[in-house]
PDB file of C-alpha atoms in Angstrom:
ATOM      1  CA  MET A   1       0.000   0.000   0.000  1.00  0.00           C
ATOM      2  CA  ARG A   2       1.343   3.393  -0.928  1.00  0.00           C
ATOM      3  CA  ARG A   3       1.718   6.023   1.758  1.00  0.00           C
ATOM      4  CA  HIS A   4      -0.924   8.685   1.849  1.00  0.00           C
ATOM      5  CA  GLU A   5      -1.157  12.025   3.573  1.00  0.00           C
ATOM      6  CA  PHE A   6      -2.585  12.241   7.068  1.00  0.00           C
ATOM      7  CA  GLN A   7      -6.101  13.692   7.103  1.00  0.00           C
ATOM      8  CA  PRO A   8      -7.096  14.687  10.640  1.00  0.00           C
ATOM      9  CA  GLY A   9     -10.625  15.716   9.611  1.00  0.00           C
ATOM     10  CA  ARG A  10     -11.419  12.164   8.593  1.00  0.00           C
ATOM     11  CA  LEU A  11      -9.906  10.867  11.818  1.00  0.00           C
ATOM     12  CA  VAL A  12     -12.144  13.140  13.899  1.00  0.00           C
ATOM     13  CA  ALA A  13     -15.228  12.180  11.875  1.00  0.00           C
ATOM     14  CA  GLY A  14     -14.472   8.491  12.267  1.00  0.00           C
ATOM     15  CA  LEU A  15     -13.896   8.736  16.012  1.00  0.00           C
ATOM     16  CA  VAL A  16     -17.093  10.711  16.576  1.00  0.00           C
ATOM     17  CA  LEU A  17     -19.188   8.271  14.572  1.00  0.00           C
ATOM     18  CA  VAL A  18     -17.634   5.283  16.359  1.00  0.00           C
ATOM     19  CA  VAL A  19     -18.441   6.867  19.734  1.00  0.00           C
ATOM     20  CA  ALA A  20     -22.010   7.595  18.594  1.00  0.00           C
ATOM     21  CA  GLY A  21     -22.369   3.991  17.429  1.00  0.00           C
ATOM     22  CA  VAL A  22     -21.043   2.601  20.706  1.00  0.00           C
ATOM     23  CA  LEU A  23     -23.397   4.828  22.713  1.00  0.00           C
ATOM     24  CA  TYR A  24     -26.328   3.739  20.549  1.00  0.00           C
ATOM     25  CA  LEU A  25     -25.318   0.100  21.049  1.00  0.00           C
ATOM     26  CA  LEU A  26     -25.076   0.578  24.824  1.00  0.00           C
ATOM     27  CA  ASP A  27     -28.490   2.231  24.825  1.00  0.00           C
ATOM     28  CA  SER A  28     -30.065  -0.559  22.792  1.00  0.00           C
ATOM     29  CA  THR A  29     -28.679  -3.265  25.117  1.00  0.00           C
ATOM     30  CA  GLY A  30     -29.944  -1.407  28.191  1.00  0.00           C
ATOM     31  CA  ARG A  31     -26.543  -0.646  29.738  1.00  0.00           C
ATOM     32  CA  ALA A  32     -26.985   3.108  29.269  1.00  0.00           C
ATOM     33  CA  ASP A  33     -30.056   5.295  29.339  1.00  0.00           C
ATOM     34  CA  LEU A  34     -29.676   7.970  26.673  1.00  0.00           C
ATOM     35  CA  PRO A  35     -32.515  10.121  25.402  1.00  0.00           C
ATOM     36  CA  TRP A  36     -33.241   9.506  21.720  1.00  0.00           C
ATOM     37  CA  PHE A  37     -32.318  13.066  20.770  1.00  0.00           C
ATOM     38  CA  ALA A  38     -28.799  12.968  22.260  1.00  0.00           C
ATOM     39  CA  ILE A  39     -27.038  11.027  19.508  1.00  0.00           C
ATOM     40  CA  VAL A  40     -28.055  13.151  16.518  1.00  0.00           C
ATOM     41  CA  PRO A  41     -26.727  16.501  17.841  1.00  0.00           C
ATOM     42  CA  MET A  42     -23.545  14.788  19.001  1.00  0.00           C
ATOM     43  CA  ALA A  43     -22.988  13.246  15.569  1.00  0.00           C
ATOM     44  CA  LEU A  44     -23.776  16.517  13.777  1.00  0.00           C
ATOM     45  CA  GLY A  45     -21.524  18.480  16.118  1.00  0.00           C
ATOM     46  CA  GLY A  46     -18.728  15.985  15.576  1.00  0.00           C
ATOM     47  CA  LEU A  47     -19.116  16.140  11.805  1.00  0.00           C
ATOM     48  CA  SER A  48     -19.072  19.938  11.988  1.00  0.00           C
ATOM     49  CA  LEU A  49     -15.881  19.770  14.049  1.00  0.00           C
ATOM     50  CA  ALA A  50     -14.385  17.371  11.502  1.00  0.00           C
ATOM     51  CA  ALA A  51     -15.250  19.796   8.693  1.00  0.00           C
ATOM     52  CA  LEU A  52     -13.589  22.634  10.578  1.00  0.00           C
ATOM     53  CA  VAL A  53     -10.464  20.545  11.191  1.00  0.00           C
ATOM     54  CA  GLY A  54     -10.399  19.593   7.519  1.00  0.00           C
ATOM     55  CA  LEU A  55     -10.655  23.218   6.419  1.00  0.00           C
ATOM     56  CA  VAL A  56      -7.865  24.291   8.764  1.00  0.00           C
ATOM     57  CA  THR A  57      -5.680  21.437   7.544  1.00  0.00           C
ATOM     58  CA  TYR A  58      -6.324  22.416   3.926  1.00  0.00           C
ATOM     59  CA  ALA A  59      -5.496  26.065   4.625  1.00  0.00           C
ATOM     60  CA  VAL A  60      -2.231  25.182   6.382  1.00  0.00           C
ATOM     61  CA  ARG A  61      -1.141  22.836   3.602  1.00  0.00           C
ATOM     62  CA  ARG A  62      -2.060  25.360   0.900  1.00  0.00           C
ATOM     63  CA  ASP A  63      -0.061  28.059   2.699  1.00  0.00           C
ATOM     64  CA  ARG A  64       2.980  25.773   2.966  1.00  0.00           C
ATOM     65  CA  ARG A  65       2.698  24.820  -0.703  1.00  0.00           C
ATOM     66  CA  ASP A  66       2.476  28.483  -1.718  1.00  0.00           C
ATOM     67  CA  ARG A  67       5.541  29.343   0.365  1.00  0.00           C
ATOM     68  CA  ILE A  68       7.570  26.560  -1.238  1.00  0.00           C
ATOM     69  CA  THR A  69       6.501  27.621  -4.724  1.00  0.00           C
ATOM     70  CA  GLU A  70       7.240  31.269  -3.970  1.00  0.00           C
ATOM     71  CA  SER A  71      10.707  30.541  -2.579  1.00  0.00           C
ATOM     72  CA  SER A  72      11.649  28.353  -5.573  1.00  0.00           C
ATOM     73  CA  ASP A  73      10.576  31.115  -8.003  1.00  0.00           C
ATOM     74  CA  ARG A  74      13.107  33.542  -6.537  1.00  0.00           C
TER      75      ARG A  74
END
C-alpha cells in the first residue's frame, strides 16, 4: 500500500461516529439510558468539528505549498 497524507478531519469524523455507534449500542442493550435526541446533535456536532479541522488542515497545507513555490521562483 502506498503512503498517503494524514487527514485529521477524517480521523475526527471516524472517532465521533464510532463513539455515537457505541453509545447507541449501549443504549439498545440497556446498559446506558440515553434520550433519543442525544445522539443526533452529538454526531452533527462531531461532523461539523471534523469539517472545521479539515478546512484548517487544507489552509495550512495550501499556505505551505504556496511558500515553497514562492521561494523556488526567486
